CSV table of C-alpha atoms and ligand atoms in Angstrom, one decimal:
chain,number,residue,atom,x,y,z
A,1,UNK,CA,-197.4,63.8,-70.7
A,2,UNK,CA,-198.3,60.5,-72.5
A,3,UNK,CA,-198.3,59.1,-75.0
A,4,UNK,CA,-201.6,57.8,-77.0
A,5,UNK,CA,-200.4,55.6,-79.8
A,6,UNK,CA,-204.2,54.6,-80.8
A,7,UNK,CA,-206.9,57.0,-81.0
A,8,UNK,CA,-209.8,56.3,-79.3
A,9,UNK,CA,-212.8,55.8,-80.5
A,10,UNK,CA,-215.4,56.0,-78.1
A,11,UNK,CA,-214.0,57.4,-75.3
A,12,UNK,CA,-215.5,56.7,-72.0
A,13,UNK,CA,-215.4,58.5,-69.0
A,14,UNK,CA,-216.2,58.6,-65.3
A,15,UNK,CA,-216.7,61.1,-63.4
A,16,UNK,CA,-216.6,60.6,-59.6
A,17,UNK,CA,-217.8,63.0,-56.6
A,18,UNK,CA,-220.9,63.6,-59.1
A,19,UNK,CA,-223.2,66.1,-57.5
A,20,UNK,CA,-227.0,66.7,-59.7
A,21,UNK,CA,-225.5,69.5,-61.1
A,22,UNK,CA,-222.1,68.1,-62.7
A,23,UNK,CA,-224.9,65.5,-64.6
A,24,UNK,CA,-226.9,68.5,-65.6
A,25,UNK,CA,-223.7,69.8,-67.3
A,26,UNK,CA,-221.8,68.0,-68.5
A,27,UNK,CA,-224.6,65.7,-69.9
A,28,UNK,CA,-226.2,68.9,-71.4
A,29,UNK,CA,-222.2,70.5,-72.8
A,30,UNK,CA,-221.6,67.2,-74.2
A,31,UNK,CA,-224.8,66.8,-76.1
A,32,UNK,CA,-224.2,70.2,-77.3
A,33,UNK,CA,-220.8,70.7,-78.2
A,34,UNK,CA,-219.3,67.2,-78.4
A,35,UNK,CA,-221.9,65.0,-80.6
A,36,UNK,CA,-218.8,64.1,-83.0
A,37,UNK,CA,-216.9,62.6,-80.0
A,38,UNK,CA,-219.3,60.5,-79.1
A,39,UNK,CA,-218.1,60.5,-75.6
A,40,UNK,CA,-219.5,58.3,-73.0
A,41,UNK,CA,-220.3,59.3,-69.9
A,42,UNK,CA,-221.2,57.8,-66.2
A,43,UNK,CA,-221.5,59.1,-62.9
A,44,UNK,CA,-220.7,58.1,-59.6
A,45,UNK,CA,-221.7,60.2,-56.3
A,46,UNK,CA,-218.6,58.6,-54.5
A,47,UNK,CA,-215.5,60.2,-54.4
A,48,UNK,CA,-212.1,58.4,-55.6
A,49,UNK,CA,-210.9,56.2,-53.2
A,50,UNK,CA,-209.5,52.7,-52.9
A,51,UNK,CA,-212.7,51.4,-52.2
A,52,UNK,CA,-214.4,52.7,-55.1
A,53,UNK,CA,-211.5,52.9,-57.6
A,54,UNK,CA,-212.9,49.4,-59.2
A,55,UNK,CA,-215.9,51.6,-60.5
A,56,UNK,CA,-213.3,52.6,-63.0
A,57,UNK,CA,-213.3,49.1,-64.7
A,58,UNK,CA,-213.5,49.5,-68.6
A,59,UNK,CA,-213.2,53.7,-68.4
A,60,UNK,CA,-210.4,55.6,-70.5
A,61,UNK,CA,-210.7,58.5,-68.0
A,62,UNK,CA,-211.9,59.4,-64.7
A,63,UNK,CA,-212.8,63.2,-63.8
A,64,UNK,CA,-212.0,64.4,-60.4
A,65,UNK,CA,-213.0,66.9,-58.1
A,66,UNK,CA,-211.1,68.6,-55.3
A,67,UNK,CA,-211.5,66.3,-52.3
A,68,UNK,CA,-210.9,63.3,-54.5
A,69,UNK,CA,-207.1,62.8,-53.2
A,70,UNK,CA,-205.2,60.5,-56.0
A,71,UNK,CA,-202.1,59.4,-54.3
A,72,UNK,CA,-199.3,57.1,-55.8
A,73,UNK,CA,-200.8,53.8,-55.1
A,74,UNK,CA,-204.8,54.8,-56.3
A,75,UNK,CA,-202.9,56.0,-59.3
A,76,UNK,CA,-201.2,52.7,-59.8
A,77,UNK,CA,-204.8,51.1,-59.0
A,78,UNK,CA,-206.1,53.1,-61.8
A,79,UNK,CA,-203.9,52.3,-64.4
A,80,UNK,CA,-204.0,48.9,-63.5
A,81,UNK,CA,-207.5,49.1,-64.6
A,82,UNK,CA,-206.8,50.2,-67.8
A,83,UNK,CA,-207.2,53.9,-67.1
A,84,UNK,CA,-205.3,56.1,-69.2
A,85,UNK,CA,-206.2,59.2,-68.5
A,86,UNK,CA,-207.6,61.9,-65.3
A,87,UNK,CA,-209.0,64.6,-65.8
A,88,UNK,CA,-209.3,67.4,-62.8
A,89,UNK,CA,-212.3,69.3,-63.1
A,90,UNK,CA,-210.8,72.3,-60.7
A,91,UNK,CA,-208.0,74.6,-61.0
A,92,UNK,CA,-205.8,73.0,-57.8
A,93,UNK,CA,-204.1,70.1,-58.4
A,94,UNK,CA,-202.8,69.3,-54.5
A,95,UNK,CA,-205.0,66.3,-54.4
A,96,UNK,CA,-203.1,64.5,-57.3
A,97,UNK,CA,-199.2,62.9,-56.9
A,98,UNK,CA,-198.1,63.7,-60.1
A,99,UNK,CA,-194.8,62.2,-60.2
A,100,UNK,CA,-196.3,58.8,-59.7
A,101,UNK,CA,-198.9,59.7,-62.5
A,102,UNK,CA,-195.8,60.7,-64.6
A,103,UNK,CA,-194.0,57.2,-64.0
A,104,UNK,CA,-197.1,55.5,-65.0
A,105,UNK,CA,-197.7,57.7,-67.9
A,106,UNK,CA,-200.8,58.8,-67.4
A,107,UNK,CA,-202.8,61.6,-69.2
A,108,UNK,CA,-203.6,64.7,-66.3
A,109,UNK,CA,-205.1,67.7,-67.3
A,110,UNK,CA,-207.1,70.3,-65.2
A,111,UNK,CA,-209.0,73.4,-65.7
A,112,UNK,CA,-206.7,76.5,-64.6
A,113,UNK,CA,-208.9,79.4,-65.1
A,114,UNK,CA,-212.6,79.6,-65.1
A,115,UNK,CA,-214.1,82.6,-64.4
A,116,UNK,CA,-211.7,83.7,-61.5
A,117,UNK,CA,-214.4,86.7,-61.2
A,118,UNK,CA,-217.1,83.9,-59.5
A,119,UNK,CA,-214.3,83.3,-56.8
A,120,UNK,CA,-213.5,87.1,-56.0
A,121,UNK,CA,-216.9,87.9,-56.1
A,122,UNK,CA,-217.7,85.5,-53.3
A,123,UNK,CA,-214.6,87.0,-51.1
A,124,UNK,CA,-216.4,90.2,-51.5
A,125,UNK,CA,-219.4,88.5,-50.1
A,126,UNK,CA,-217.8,86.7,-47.5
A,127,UNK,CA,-215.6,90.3,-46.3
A,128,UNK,CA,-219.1,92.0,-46.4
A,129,UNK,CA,-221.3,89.2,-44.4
A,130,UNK,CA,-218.5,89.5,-41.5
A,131,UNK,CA,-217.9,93.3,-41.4
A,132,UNK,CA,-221.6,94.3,-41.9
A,133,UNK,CA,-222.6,91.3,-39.9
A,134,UNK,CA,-224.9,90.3,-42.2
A,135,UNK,CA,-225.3,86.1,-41.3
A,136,UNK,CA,-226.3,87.5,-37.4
A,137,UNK,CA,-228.7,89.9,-38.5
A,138,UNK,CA,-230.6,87.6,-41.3
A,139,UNK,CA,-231.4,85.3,-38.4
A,140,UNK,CA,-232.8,88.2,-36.0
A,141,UNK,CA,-235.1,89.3,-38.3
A,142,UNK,CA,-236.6,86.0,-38.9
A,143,UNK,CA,-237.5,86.2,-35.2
A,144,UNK,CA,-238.6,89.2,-35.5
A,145,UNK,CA,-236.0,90.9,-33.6
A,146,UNK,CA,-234.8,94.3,-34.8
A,147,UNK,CA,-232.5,95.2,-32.2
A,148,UNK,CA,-228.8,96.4,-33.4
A,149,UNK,CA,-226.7,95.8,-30.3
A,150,UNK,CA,-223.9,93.7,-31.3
A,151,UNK,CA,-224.3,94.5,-35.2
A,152,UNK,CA,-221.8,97.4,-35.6
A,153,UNK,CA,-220.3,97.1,-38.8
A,154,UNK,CA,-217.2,98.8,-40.2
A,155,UNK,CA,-216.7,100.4,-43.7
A,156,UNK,CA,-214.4,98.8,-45.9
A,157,UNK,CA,-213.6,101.5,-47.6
A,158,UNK,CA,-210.4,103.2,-46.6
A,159,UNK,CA,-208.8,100.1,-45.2
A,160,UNK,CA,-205.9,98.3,-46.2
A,161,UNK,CA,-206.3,94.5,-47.4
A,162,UNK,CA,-203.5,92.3,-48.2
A,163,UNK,CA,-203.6,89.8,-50.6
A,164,UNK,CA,-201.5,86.8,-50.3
A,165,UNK,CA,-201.2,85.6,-54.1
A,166,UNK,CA,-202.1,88.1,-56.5
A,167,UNK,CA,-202.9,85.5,-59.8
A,168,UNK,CA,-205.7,85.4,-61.7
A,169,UNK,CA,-208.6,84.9,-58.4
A,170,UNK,CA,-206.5,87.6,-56.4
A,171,UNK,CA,-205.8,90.5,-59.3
A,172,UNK,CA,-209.9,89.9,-59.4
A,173,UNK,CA,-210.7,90.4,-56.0
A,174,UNK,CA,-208.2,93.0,-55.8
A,175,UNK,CA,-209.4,95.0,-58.5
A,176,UNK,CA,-213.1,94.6,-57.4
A,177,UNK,CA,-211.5,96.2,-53.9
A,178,UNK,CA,-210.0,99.4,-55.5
A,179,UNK,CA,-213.4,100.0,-55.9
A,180,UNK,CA,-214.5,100.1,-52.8
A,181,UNK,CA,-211.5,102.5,-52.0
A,182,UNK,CA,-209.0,99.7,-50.4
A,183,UNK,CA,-205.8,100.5,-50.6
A,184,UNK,CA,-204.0,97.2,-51.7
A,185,UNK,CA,-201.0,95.4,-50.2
A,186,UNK,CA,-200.0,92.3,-52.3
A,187,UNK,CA,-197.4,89.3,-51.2
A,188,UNK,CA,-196.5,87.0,-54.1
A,189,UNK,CA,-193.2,84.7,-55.5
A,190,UNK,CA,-193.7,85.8,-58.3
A,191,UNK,CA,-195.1,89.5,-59.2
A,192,UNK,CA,-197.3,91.0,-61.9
A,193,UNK,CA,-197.3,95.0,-63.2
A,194,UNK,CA,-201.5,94.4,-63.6
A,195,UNK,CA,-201.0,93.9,-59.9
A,196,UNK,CA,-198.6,96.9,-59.6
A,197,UNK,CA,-200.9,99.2,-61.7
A,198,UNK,CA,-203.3,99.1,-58.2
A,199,UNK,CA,-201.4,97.4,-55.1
A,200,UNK,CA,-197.6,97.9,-53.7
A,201,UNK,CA,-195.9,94.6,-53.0
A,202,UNK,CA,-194.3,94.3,-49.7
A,203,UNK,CA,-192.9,91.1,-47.6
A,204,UNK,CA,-194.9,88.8,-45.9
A,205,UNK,CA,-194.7,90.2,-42.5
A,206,UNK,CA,-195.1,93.9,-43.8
A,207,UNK,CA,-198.3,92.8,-45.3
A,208,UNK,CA,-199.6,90.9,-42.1
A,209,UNK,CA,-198.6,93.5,-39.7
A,210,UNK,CA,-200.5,96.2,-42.0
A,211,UNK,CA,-203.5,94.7,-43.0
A,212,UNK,CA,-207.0,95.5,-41.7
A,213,UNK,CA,-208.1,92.4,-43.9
A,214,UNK,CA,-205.8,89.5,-45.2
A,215,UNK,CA,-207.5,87.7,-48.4
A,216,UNK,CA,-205.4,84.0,-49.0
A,217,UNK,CA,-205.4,83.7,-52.8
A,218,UNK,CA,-202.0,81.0,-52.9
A,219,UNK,CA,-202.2,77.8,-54.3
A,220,UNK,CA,-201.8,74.7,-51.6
A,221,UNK,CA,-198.2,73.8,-52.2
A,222,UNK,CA,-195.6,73.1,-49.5
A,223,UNK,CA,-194.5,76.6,-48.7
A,224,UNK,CA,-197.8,77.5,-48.0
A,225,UNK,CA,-199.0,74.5,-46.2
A,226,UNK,CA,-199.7,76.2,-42.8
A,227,UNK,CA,-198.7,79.9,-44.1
A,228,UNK,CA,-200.5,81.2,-41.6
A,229,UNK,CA,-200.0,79.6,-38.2
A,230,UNK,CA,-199.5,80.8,-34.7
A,231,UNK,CA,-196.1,82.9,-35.3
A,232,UNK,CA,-197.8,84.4,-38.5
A,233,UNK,CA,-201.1,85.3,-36.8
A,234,UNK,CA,-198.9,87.1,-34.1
A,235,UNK,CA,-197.9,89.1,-36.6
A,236,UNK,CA,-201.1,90.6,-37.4
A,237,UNK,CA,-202.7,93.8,-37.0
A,238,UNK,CA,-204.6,92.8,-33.9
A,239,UNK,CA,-208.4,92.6,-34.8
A,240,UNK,CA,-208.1,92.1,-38.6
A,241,UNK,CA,-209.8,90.0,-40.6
A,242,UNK,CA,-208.5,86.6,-42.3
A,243,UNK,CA,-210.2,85.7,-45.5
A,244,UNK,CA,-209.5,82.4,-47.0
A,245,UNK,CA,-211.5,81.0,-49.9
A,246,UNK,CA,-208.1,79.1,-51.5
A,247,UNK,CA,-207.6,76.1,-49.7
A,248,UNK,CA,-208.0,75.2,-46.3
A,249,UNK,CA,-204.4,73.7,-45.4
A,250,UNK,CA,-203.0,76.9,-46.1
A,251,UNK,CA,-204.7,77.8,-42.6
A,252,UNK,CA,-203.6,76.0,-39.2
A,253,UNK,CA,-207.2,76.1,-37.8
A,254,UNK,CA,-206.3,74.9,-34.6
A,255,UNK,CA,-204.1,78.1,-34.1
A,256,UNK,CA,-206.7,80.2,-35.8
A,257,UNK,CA,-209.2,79.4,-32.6
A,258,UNK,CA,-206.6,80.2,-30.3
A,259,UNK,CA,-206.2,83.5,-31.9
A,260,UNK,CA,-209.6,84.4,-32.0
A,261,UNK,CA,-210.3,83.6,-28.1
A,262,UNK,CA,-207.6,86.0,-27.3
A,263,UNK,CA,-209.3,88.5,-30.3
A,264,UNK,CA,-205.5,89.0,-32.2
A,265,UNK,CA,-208.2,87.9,-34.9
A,266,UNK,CA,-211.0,89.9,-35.4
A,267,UNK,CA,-212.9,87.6,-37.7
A,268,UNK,CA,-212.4,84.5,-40.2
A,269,UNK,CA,-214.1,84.1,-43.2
A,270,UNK,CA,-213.9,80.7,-45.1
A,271,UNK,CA,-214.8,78.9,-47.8
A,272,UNK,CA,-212.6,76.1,-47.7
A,273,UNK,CA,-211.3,74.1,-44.7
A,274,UNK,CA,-208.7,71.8,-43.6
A,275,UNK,CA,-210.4,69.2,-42.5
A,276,UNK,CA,-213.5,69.4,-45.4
A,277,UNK,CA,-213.0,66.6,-47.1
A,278,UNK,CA,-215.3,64.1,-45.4
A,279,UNK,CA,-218.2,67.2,-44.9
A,280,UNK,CA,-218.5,68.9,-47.5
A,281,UNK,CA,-220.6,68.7,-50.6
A,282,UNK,CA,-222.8,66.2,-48.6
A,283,UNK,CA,-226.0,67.1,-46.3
A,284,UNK,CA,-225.0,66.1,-43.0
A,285,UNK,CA,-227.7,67.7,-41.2
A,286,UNK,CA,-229.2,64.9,-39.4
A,287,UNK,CA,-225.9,63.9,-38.4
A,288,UNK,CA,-223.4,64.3,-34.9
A,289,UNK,CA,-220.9,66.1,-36.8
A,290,UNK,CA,-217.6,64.4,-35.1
A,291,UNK,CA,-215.1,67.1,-36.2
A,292,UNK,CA,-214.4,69.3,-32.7
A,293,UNK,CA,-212.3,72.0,-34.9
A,294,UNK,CA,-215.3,72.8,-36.9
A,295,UNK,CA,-217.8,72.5,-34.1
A,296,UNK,CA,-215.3,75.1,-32.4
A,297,UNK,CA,-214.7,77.1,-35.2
A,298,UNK,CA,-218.8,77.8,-35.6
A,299,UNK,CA,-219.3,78.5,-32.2
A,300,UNK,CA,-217.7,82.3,-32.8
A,301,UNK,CA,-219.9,84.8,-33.9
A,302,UNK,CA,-217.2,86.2,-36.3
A,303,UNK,CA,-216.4,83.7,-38.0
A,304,UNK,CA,-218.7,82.6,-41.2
A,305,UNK,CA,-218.1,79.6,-42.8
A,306,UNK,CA,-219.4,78.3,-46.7
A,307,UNK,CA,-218.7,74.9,-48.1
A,308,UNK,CA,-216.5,75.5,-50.7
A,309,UNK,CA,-218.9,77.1,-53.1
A,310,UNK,CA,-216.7,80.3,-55.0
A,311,UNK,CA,-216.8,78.1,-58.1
A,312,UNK,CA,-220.0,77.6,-57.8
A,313,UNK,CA,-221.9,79.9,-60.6
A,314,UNK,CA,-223.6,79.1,-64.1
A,315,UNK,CA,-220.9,80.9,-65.7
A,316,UNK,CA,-218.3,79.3,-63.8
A,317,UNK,CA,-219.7,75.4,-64.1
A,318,UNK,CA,-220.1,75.7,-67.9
A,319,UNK,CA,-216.3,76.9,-68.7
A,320,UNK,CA,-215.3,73.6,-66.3
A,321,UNK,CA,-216.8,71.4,-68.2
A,322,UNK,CA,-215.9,72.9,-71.5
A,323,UNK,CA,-212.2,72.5,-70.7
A,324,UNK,CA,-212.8,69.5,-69.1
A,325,UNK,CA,-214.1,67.5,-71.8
A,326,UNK,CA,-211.8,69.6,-74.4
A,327,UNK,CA,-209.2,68.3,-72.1
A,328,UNK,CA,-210.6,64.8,-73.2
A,329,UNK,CA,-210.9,65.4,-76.5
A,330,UNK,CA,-207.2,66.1,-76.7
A,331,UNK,CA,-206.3,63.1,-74.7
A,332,UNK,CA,-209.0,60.6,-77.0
A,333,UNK,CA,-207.2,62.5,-79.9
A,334,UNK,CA,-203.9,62.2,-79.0
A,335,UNK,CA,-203.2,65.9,-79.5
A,336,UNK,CA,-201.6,68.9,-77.8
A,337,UNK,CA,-203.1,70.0,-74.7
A,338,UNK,CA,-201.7,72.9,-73.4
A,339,UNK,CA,-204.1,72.1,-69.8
A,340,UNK,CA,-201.9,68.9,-69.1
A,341,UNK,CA,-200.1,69.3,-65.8
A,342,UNK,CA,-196.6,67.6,-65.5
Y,1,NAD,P1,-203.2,81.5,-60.0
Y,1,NAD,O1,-202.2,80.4,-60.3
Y,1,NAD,O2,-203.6,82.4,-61.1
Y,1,NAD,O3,-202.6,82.4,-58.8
Y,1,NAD,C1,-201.9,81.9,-57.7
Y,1,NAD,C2,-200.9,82.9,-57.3
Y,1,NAD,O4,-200.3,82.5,-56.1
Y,1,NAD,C3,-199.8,83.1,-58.3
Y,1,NAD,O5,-199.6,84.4,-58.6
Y,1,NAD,C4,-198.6,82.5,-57.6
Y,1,NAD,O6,-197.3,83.1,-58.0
Y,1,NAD,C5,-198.9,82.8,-56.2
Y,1,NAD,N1,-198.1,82.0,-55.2
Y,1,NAD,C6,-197.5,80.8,-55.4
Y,1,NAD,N2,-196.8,80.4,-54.3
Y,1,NAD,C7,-196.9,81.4,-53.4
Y,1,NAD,C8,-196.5,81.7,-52.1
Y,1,NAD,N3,-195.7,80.8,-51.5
Y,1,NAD,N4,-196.8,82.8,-51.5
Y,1,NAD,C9,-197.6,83.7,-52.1
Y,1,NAD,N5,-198.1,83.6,-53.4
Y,1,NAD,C10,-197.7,82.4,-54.0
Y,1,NAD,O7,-204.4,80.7,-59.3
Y,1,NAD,P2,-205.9,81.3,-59.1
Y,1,NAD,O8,-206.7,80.9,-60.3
Y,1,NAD,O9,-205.9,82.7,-58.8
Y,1,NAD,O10,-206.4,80.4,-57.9
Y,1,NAD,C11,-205.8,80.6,-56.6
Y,1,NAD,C12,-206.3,79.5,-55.7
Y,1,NAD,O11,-207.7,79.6,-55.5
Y,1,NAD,C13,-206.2,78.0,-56.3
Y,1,NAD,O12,-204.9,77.5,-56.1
Y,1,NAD,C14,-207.2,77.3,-55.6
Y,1,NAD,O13,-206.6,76.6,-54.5
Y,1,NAD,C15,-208.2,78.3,-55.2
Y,1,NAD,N6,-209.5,78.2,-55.8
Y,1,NAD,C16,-210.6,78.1,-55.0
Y,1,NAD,C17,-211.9,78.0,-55.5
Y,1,NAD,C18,-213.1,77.9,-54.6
Y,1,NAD,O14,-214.2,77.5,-55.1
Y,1,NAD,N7,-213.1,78.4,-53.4
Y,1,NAD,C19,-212.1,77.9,-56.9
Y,1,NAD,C20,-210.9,78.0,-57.7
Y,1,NAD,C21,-209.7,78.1,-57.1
């Protein structure tokens, strides 16, 4: 996307929305695997924002996370601060505005696959948790109470699931399903014979009207901003399940609570939501929690929420910040990066 006329030297980066664990890896992967780069590194638990955007003072490149939202005129802050390049340390890039990073000819590169497997894996665990009811029953046996009424579960086996996107994360979870004896619908612009080779694609409306469980694995783009709203959830096998561990603007939760009072949904499992950006990744617990979707939204017994953790593994967190500071060492390098997004 840009053009780096001087290689840099010692490149400098910062990376913002640091949690403990991106410090752990990245400082530990750098020392590692990047010695010859020399890259230097700094952390800052804030996210991106116009307030904080003047931490990036002196810094080639900032690193982002996913509720870090760079619009046109942060961008413009940026490279009015010298900034030259951003690297996205996540797979979505909906947060970033890159035409405005493109007229200011800025380096972006992300991370678009790392270890899609961590993702499915926890949509198994989510599906599981709701059908067997396992988040209910963890917190009667701490009490000490055994009793079953309210707990029936239902096999998964047997039952149809659709999956809305069927890339990398949804072929995963789909595969990981055919072994539990699913039989697989899949609903996708553009479609893939590994996904053939287990799955029949239908239409959108087939899919939702068939499904005993509906797994979002799309990314956030316009057309799916809201994909599943109140017209879509009519359209649903009454009582299924909606699974969404994507991103949370692909779901109108307000319409979501409507349908689950009247039970056309039968349970929502989430790990990502529309309105996350202020909660997660932070301990609110000793906080009034001023959201009234979310407080609404955890007031159902089937519905389990987690806080945007399916990346969230060893395996997963060390391939991030490989690419990520390959991604760097491209940019400081001024060479090909096949990770830049235009
Ligand atoms: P991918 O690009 O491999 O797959 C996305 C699929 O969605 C593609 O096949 C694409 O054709 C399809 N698609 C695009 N527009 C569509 C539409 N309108 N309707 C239906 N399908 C459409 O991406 P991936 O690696 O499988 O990741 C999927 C999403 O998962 C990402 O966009 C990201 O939002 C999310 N994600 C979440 C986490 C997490 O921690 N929860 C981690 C990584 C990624």
């Amino acid at each position: 996307m840009m053009k780096n006329d001087q290689p840099l030297k010692q490149c400098q980066m910062i990376i913002f929305s640091a949690q403990n664990h991106d410090r752990q890896f990245f400082d530990k992967i750098n020392r590692q695997q990047f010695t010859t780069q020399g890259f230097i590194l700094s952390y800052y638990k804030a996210s991106l924002t116009k307030t904080s955007v003047n931490l990036a003072q002196g810094s080639d490149a900032v690193c982002i996370f996913v509720n870090d939202q760079l619009d046109g005129s942060i961008l413009k802050q940026l490279s009015e601060l010298g900034v030259r390049a951003v690297l996205l340390r996540c797979a979505g890039f909906d947060n970033i505005d890159l035409q405005a990073a493109k007229k200011l000819g800025l380096f972006v590169a992300r991370v678009p696959e790392y270890s899609p497997g961590s993702v499915a894996e926890h949509t198994i665990a989510l599906i599981m948790t709701l059908t067997r009811h396992i988040h209910r029953t963890d917190r009667r046996v701490r009490e000490g109470n055994f009793a079953l009424d309210g707990l029936l579960g239902k096999t998964v086996q047997g039952k149809t699931v659709g999956i809305i996107g069927t890339g990398k994360i949804g072929l995963m979870t789909a595969r990981i399903l055919k072994g539990f004896g699913c039989h697989l619908l899949g609903y996708d612009t553009t479609q893939t014979s590994s996904f053939r080779e287990i799955g029949h694609y239908v239409e959108l409306d087939t899919l939702l009207s068939q499904a005993d469980i509906v797994s979002l694995h799309c990314p956030l783009i316009k057309s799916t901003h809201h994909l599943i709203n109140e017209k879509t959830l009519a359209h649903m096998k009454r009582g299924a399940m909606l699974v969404n561990t994507s991103r949370g603007e692909i779901v109108d939760t307000s319409a979501i609570i409507t349908a689950l009072k009247s039970q056309q949904l039968g349970g929502f499992a989430i790990d990502v939501y529309e309105r996350e950006a202020p909660l997660f990744f932070r301990d609110h617990s000793s906080e009034i929690i001023d959201d009234e979707v979310f407080q609404c939204l955890i007031s159902f017994p089937n519905v389990i929420m987690t806080g945007h953790q399916g990346f969230f593994t060893e395996e997963a967190l060390s391939e991030i910040v490989t690419v990520t500071l390959q991604n760097l060492q491209c940019f400081a390098e001024s060479r090909l990066c096949q990770n830049v997004l235009e």
